[in-house]
Short mmCIF file of C-alpha atoms in Angstrom, two decimals:
data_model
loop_
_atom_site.label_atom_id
_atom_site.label_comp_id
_atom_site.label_asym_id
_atom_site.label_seq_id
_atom_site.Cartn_x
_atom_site.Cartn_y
_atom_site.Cartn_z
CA UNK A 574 -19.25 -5.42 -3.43
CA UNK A 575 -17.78 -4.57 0.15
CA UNK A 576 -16.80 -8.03 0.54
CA UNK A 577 -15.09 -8.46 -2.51
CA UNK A 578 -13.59 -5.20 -2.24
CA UNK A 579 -12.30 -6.05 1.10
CA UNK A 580 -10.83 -9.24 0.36
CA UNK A 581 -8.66 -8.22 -2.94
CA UNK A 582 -7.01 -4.97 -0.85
CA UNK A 583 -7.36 -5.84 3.25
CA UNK A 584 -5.94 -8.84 5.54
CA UNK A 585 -8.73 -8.67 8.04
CA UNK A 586 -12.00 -10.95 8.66
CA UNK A 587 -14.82 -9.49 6.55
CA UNK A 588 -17.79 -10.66 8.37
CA UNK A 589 -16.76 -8.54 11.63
CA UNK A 590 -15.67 -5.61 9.38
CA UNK A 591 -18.87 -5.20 7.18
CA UNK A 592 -21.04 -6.24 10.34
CA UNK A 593 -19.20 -3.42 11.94
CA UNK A 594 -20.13 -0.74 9.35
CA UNK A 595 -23.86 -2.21 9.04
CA UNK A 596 -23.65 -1.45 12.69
CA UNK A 597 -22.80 2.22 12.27
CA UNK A 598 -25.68 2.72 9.51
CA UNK A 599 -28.27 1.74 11.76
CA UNK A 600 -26.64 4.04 14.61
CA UNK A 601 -26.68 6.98 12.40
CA UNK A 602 -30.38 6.08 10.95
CA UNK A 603 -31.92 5.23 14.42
CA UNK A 604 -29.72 8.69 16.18
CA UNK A 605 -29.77 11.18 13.10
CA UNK A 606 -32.34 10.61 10.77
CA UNK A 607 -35.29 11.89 12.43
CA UNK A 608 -36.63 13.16 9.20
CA UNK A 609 -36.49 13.43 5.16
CA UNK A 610 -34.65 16.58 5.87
CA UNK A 611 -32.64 15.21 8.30
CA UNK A 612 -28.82 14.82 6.86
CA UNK A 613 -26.86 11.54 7.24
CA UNK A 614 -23.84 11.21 8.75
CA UNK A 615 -22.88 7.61 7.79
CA UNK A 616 -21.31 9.14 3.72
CA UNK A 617 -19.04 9.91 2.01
CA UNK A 618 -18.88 12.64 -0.51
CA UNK A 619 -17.86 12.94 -3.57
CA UNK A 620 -15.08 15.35 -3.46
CA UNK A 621 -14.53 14.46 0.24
CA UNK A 622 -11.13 13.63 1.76
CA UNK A 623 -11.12 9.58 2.35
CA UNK A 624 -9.23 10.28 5.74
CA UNK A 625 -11.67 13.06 6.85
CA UNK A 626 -14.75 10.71 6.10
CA UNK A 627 -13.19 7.52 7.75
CA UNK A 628 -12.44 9.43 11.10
CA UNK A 629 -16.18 10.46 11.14
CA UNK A 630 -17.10 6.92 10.44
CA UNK A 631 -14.82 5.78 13.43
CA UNK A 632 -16.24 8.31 15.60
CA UNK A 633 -19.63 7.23 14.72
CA UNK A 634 -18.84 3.43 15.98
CA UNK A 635 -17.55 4.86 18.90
CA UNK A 636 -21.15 6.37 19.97
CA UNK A 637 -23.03 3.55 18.59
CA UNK A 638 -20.71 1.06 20.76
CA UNK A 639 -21.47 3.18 23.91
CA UNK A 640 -25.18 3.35 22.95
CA UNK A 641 -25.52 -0.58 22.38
CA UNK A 642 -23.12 -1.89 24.95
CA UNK A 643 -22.78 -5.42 25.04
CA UNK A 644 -22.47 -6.35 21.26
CA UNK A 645 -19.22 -4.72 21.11
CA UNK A 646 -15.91 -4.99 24.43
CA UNK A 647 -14.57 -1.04 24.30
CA UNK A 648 -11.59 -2.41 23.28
CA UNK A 649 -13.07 -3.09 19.03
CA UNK A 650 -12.26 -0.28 16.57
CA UNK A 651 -13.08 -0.22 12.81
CA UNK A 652 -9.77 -2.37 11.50
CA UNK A 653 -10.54 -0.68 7.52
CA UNK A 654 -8.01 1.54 6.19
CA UNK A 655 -9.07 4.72 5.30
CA UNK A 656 -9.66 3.76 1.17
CA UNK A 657 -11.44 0.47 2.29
CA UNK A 658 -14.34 2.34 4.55
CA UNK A 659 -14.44 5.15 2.05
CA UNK A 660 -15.56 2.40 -0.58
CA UNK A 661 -17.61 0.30 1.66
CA UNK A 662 -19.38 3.40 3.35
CA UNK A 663 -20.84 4.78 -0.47
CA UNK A 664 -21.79 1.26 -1.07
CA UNK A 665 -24.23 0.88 1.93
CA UNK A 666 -24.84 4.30 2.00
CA UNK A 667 -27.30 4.02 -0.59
CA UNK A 668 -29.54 1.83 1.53
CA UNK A 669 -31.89 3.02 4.05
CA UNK A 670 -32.41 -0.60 6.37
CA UNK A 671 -34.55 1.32 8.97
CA UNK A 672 -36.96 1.78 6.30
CA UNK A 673 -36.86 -1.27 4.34
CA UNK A 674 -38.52 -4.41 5.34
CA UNK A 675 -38.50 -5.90 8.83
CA UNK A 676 -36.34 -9.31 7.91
CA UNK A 677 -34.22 -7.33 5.30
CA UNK A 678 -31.02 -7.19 8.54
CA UNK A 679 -31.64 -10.51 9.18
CA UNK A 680 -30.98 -11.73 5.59
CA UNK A 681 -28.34 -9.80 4.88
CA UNK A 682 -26.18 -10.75 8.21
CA UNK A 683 -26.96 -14.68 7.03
CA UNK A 684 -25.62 -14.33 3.55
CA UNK A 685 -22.55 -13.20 4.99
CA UNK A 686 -22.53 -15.88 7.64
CA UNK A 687 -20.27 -18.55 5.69
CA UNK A 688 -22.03 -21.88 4.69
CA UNK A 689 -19.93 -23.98 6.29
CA UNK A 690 -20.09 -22.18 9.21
CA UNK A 691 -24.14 -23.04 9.54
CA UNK A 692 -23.75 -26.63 7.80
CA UNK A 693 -21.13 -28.27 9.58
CA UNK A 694 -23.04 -27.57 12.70
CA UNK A 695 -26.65 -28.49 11.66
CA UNK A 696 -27.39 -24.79 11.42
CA UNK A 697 -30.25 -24.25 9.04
CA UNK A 698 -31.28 -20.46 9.08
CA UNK A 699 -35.30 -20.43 8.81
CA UNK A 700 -37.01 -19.54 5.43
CA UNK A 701 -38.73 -16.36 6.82
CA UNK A 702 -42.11 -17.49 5.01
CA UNK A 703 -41.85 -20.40 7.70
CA UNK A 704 -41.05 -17.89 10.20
CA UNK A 705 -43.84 -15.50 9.65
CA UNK A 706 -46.28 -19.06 9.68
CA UNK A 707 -45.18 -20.00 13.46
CA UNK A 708 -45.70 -16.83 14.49
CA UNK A 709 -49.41 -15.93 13.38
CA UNK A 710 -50.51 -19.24 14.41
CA UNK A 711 -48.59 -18.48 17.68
CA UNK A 712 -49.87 -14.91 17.78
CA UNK A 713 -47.96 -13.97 20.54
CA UNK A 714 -49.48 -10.87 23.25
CA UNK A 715 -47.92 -7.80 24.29
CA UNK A 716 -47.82 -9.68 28.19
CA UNK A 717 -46.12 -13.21 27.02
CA UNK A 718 -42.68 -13.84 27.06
CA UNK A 719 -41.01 -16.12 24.06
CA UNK A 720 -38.40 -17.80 23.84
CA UNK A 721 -35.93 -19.40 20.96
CA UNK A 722 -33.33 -21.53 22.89
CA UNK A 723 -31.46 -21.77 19.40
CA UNK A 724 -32.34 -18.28 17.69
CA UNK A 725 -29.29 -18.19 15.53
CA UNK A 726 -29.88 -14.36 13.94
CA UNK A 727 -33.00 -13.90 16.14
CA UNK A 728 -35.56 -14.13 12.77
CA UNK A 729 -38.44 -16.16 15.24
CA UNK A 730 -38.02 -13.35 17.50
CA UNK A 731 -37.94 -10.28 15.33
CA UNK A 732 -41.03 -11.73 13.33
CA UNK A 733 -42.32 -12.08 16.88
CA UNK A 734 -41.57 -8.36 17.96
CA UNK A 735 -42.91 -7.08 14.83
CA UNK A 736 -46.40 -8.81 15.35
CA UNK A 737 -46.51 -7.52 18.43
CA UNK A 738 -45.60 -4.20 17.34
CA UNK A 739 -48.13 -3.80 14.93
CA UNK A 740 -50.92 -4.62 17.50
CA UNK A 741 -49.51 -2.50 20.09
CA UNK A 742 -49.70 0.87 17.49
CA UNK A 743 -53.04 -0.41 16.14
CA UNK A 744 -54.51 -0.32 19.95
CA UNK A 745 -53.08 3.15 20.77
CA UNK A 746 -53.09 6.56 19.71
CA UNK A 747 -50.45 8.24 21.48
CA UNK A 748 -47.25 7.93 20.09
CA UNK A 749 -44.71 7.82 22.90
CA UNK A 750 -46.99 5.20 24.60
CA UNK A 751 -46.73 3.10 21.46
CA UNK A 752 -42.93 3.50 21.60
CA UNK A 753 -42.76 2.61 25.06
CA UNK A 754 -44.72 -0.16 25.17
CA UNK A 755 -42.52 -1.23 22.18
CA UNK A 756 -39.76 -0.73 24.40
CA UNK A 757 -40.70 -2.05 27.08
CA UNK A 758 -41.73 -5.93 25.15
CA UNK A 759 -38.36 -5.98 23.54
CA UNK A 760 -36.60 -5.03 26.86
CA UNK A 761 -38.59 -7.69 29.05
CA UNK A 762 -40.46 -10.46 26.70
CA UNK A 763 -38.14 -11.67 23.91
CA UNK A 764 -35.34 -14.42 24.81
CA UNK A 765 -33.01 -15.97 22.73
CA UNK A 766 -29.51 -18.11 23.36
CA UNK A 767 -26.92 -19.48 20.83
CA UNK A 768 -24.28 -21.57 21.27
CA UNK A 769 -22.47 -19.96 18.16
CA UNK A 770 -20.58 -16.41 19.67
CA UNK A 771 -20.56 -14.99 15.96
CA UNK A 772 -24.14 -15.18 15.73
CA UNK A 773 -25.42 -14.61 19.01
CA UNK A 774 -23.44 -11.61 18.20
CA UNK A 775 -25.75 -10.72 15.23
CA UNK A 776 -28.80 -11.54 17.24
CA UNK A 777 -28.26 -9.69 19.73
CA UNK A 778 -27.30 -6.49 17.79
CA UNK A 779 -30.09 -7.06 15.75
CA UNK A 780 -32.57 -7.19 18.64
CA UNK A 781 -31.24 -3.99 20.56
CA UNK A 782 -31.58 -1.75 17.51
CA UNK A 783 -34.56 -3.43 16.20
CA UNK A 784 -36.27 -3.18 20.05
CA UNK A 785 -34.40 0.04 20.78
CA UNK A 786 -33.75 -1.82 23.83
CA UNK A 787 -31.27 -4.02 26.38
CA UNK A 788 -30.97 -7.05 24.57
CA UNK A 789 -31.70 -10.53 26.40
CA UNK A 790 -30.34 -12.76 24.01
CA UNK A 791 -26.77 -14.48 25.84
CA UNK A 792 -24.24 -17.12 24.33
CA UNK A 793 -24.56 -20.74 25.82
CA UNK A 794 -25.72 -24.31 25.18
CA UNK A 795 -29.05 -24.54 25.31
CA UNK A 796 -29.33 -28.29 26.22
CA UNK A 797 -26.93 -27.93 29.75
CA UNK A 798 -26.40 -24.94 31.79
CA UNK A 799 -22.98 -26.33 33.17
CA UNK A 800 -21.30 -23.49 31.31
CA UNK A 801 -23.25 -20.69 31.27
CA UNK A 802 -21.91 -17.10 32.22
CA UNK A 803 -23.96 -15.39 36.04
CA UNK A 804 -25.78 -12.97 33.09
CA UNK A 805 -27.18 -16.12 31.28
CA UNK A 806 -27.78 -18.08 34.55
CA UNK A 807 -29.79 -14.73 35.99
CA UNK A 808 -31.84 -14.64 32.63
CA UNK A 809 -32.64 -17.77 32.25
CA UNK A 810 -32.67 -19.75 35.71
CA UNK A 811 -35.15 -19.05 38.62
CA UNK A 812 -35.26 -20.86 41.99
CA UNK A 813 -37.95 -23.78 42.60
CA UNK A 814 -39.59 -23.92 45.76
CA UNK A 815 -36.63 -25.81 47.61
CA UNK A 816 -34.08 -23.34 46.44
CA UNK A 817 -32.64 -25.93 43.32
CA UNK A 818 -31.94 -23.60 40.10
CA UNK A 819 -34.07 -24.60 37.36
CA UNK A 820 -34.50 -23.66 33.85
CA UNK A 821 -37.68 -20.43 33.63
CA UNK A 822 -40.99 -21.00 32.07
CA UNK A 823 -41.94 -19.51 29.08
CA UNK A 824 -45.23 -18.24 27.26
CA UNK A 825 -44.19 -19.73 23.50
CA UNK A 826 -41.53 -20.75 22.57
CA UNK A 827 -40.63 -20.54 18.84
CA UNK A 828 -37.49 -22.39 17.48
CA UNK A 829 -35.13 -24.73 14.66
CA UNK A 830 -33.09 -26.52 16.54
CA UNK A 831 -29.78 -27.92 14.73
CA UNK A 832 -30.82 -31.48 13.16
CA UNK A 833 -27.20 -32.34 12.39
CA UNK A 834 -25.10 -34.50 15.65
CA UNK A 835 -25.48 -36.39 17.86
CA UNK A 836 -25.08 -36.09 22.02
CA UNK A 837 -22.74 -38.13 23.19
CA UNK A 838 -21.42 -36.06 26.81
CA UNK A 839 -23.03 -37.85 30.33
CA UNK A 840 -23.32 -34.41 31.45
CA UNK A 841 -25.43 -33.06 29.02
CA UNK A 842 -27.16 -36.83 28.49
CA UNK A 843 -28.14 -37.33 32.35
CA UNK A 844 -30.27 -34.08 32.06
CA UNK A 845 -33.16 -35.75 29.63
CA UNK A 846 -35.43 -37.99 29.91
CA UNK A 847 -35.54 -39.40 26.29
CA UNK A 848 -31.68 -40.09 26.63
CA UNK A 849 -32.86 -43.09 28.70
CA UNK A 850 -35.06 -46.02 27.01
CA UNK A 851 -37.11 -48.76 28.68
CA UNK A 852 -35.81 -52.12 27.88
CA UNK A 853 -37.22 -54.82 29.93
CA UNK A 854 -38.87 -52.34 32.44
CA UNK A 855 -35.38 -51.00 33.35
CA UNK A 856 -34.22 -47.38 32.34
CA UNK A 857 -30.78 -47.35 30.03
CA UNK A 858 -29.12 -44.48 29.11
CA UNK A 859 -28.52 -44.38 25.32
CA UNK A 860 -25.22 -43.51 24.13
CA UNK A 861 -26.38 -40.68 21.99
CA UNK A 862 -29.51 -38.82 21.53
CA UNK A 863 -29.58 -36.27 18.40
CA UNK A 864 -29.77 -33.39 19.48
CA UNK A 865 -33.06 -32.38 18.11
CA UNK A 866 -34.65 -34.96 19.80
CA UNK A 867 -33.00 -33.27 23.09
CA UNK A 868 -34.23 -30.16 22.06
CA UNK A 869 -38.05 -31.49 21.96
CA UNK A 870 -37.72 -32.29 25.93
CA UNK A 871 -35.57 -29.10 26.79
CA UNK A 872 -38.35 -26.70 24.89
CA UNK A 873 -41.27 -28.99 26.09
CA UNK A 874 -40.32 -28.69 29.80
CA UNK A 875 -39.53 -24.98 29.62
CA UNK A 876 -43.06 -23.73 28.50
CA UNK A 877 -45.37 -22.74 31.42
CA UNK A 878 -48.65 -24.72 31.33
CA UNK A 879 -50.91 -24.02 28.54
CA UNK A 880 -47.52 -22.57 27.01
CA UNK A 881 -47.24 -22.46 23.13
CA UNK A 882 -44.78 -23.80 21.00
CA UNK A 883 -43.50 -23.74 17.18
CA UNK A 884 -40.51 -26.64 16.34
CA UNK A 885 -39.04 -27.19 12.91
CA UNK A 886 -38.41 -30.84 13.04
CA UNK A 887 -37.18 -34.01 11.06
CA UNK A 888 -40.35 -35.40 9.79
CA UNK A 889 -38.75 -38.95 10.93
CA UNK A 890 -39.54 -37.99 14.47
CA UNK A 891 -43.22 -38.16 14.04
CA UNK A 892 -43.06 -41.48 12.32
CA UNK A 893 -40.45 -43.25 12.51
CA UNK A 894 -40.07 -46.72 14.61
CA UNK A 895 -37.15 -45.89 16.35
CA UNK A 896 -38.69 -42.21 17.89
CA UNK A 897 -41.89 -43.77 19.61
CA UNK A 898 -40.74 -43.00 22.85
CA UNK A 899 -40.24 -39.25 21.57
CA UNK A 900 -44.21 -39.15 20.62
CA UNK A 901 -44.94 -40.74 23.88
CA UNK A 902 -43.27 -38.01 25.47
CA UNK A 903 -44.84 -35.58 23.48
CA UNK A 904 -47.93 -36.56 23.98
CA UNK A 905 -47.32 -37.14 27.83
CA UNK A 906 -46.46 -33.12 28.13
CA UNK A 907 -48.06 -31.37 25.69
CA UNK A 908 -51.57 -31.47 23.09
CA UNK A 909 -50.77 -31.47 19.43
CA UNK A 910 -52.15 -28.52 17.82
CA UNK A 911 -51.44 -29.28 14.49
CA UNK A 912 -48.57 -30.35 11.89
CA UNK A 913 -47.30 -28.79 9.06
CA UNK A 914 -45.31 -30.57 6.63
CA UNK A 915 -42.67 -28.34 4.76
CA UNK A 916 -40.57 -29.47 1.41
CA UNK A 917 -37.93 -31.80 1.18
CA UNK A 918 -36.46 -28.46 -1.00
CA UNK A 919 -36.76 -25.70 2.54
CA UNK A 920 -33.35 -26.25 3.65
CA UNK A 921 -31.10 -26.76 0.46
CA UNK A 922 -28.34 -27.30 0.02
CA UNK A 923 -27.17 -27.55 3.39
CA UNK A 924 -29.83 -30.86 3.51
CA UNK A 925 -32.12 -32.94 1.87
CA UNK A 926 -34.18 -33.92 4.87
CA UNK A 927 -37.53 -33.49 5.01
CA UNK A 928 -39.10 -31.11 7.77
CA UNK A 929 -42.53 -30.05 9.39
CA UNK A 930 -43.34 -27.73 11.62
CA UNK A 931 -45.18 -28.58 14.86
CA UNK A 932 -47.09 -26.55 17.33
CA UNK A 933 -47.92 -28.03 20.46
CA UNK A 934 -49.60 -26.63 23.78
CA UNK A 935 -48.38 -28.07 26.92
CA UNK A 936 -50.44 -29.57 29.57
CA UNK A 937 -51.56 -27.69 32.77
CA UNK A 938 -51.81 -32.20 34.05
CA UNK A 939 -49.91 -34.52 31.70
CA UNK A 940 -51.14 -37.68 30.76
CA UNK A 941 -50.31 -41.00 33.13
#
């Protein structure tokens, strides 16, 4: 309704407005509803003045922008006129998100991401059945760190803060230890990195007011650092024993990587292993290397030993002729836990191929 509404009577983009107003709801659920008698801010009324409701709205942004710096530059203001965020604001206002299911943000922020904007880029947003799978097999602990190097609207990691969650509260009784603890994973334990700046942008609002905390999830390419902002570097680098930046370790990694193009750039190619292939006992460089297949190495080699990990992949890559040298490598690093084949229906329409998920541990020694 908001979108259609916005389109027929404003000139402005309609993602970044409505993700703006979702914004201000949670603001004013997490800041001002502390109870059922607790009264909302984020309404209107129905004999209220549009103008007199929209400045409140506006004023409302500008605390929840101050509280959850870093989704937002100072310089963003609600774009609406007045009539525009009067409608929108009694549509949503009739939902209560802090209250409804954990994934219900997530889903709503990836049916207004456009479909061309995921499929032209291989970006497949995870069914959140598959989701919840990874991560009870993965059943990550209130002292590991995870990681999605690809986490698009975040859904690996939410699932994975909200299993964590639950054990934390059903360990303790004290409430503002539960909180804090709760604070305190989301703040230090849950990465994630997109390459997208739209939604990173989601994620990363998503994860502060779902974690109530600072948010670690940065824009960049996750297959070559050569670009990456001092925050991302600082987050995601650490210094080997002769002072040489490398990529950090984590406890599990959980992650889709985008099946769709191929790597072509030396720069990003010179970085991985399976970009080369063995012909006649010399090393060549392929031209390109999809970039799943790039993705296997990059997660692979950033998992600290005995490190878990969860990859949606192309079932081709665990069969096919062509990819032996990508099971070699697997094998080489890592122990197969097991393989779960998903339907050639999980990722329609954006494609027909057919996926499985695979969970790995990596090696403390690998294999000669």
């Amino acid at each position: 309704e908001c979108e259609d509404h916005i389109k027929a009577h404003e000139g402005v983009n309609v993602f970044d407005e409505i993700f703006k107003l979702i914004f201000v709801l949670l603001y004013d659920e997490r800041r001002n509803l502390k109870n059922d008698d607790s009264p909302t801010k984020f309404r209107v009324g129905a004999l209220e003045d549009e103008g007199v409701a929209a400045g409140r709205i506006k004023r409302l942004f500008s605390l929840a922008k101050d509280q959850w710096a870093g989704v937002f530059s100072s310089g963003d203001e609600l774009l609406l006129g007045d009539t525009a965020l009067a409608f929108c604001v009694s549509t949503l206002q009739k939902t209560y998100l802090l209250k409804s299911d954990a994934d219900v943000l997530g889903s709503a922020f990836e049916v207004m991401i456009n479909p061309s904007m995921k499929g032209d880029k291989g970006q497949y947003f995870t069914p959140r059945h598959v989701i919840d799978l990874a991560i009870s097999v993965l059943d990550p602990k209130e002292d590991e760190t995870i990681f999605d190097p690809t986490c698009g609207s975040g859904g690996f990691l939410v699932s994975a803060m909200d299993h964590v969650f639950k054990k934390i509260r059903s360990e303790r009784d004290s409430e503002s230890e539960i909180l804090e603890n709760q604070k305190d994973y989301a703040s230090n334990n849950v990465f994630g990195m997109d390459f997208d700046p739209i939604i990173a942008k989601v994620a990363k609002a998503y994860m502060l007011i779902w974690g109530d905390g600072r948010s670690n999830i940065c824009i960049g390419d996750g297959l070559n650092d050569a670009n990456w902002s001092d925050d991302t570097r600082a987050k995601f680098q650490v210094k080997d024993d002769n002072g040489k930046r490398v990529f950090r370790k984590f406890d599990i990694i959980a992650t889709n990587p985008p099946f769709a193009g191929d790597i072509s750039a030396d720069d990003t190619l010179q970085k991985y292993e399976l970009a080369y292939k063995n012909t006649n006992g010399k090393n060549k460089k392929i031209n390109k290397v999809s970039r799943d297949i790039l993705f296997v190495e990059r997660c692979i080699n950033s998992l600290s030993p005995k490190g878990r990990m969860a990859i949606v992949l192309p079932r081709g890559i665990l069969k096919n002729y062509n990819d032996e040298r990508v099971r070699r490598f697997i094998l080489k690093h890592a122990k197969i836990r097991a393989v779960v084949s998903l339907s050639g229906e999980m990722f329609k329409p954006f494609t027909n191929t057919k996926t499985c998920l695979l969970f790995v541990e990596r090696r403390e020694v690998e294999l000669k």
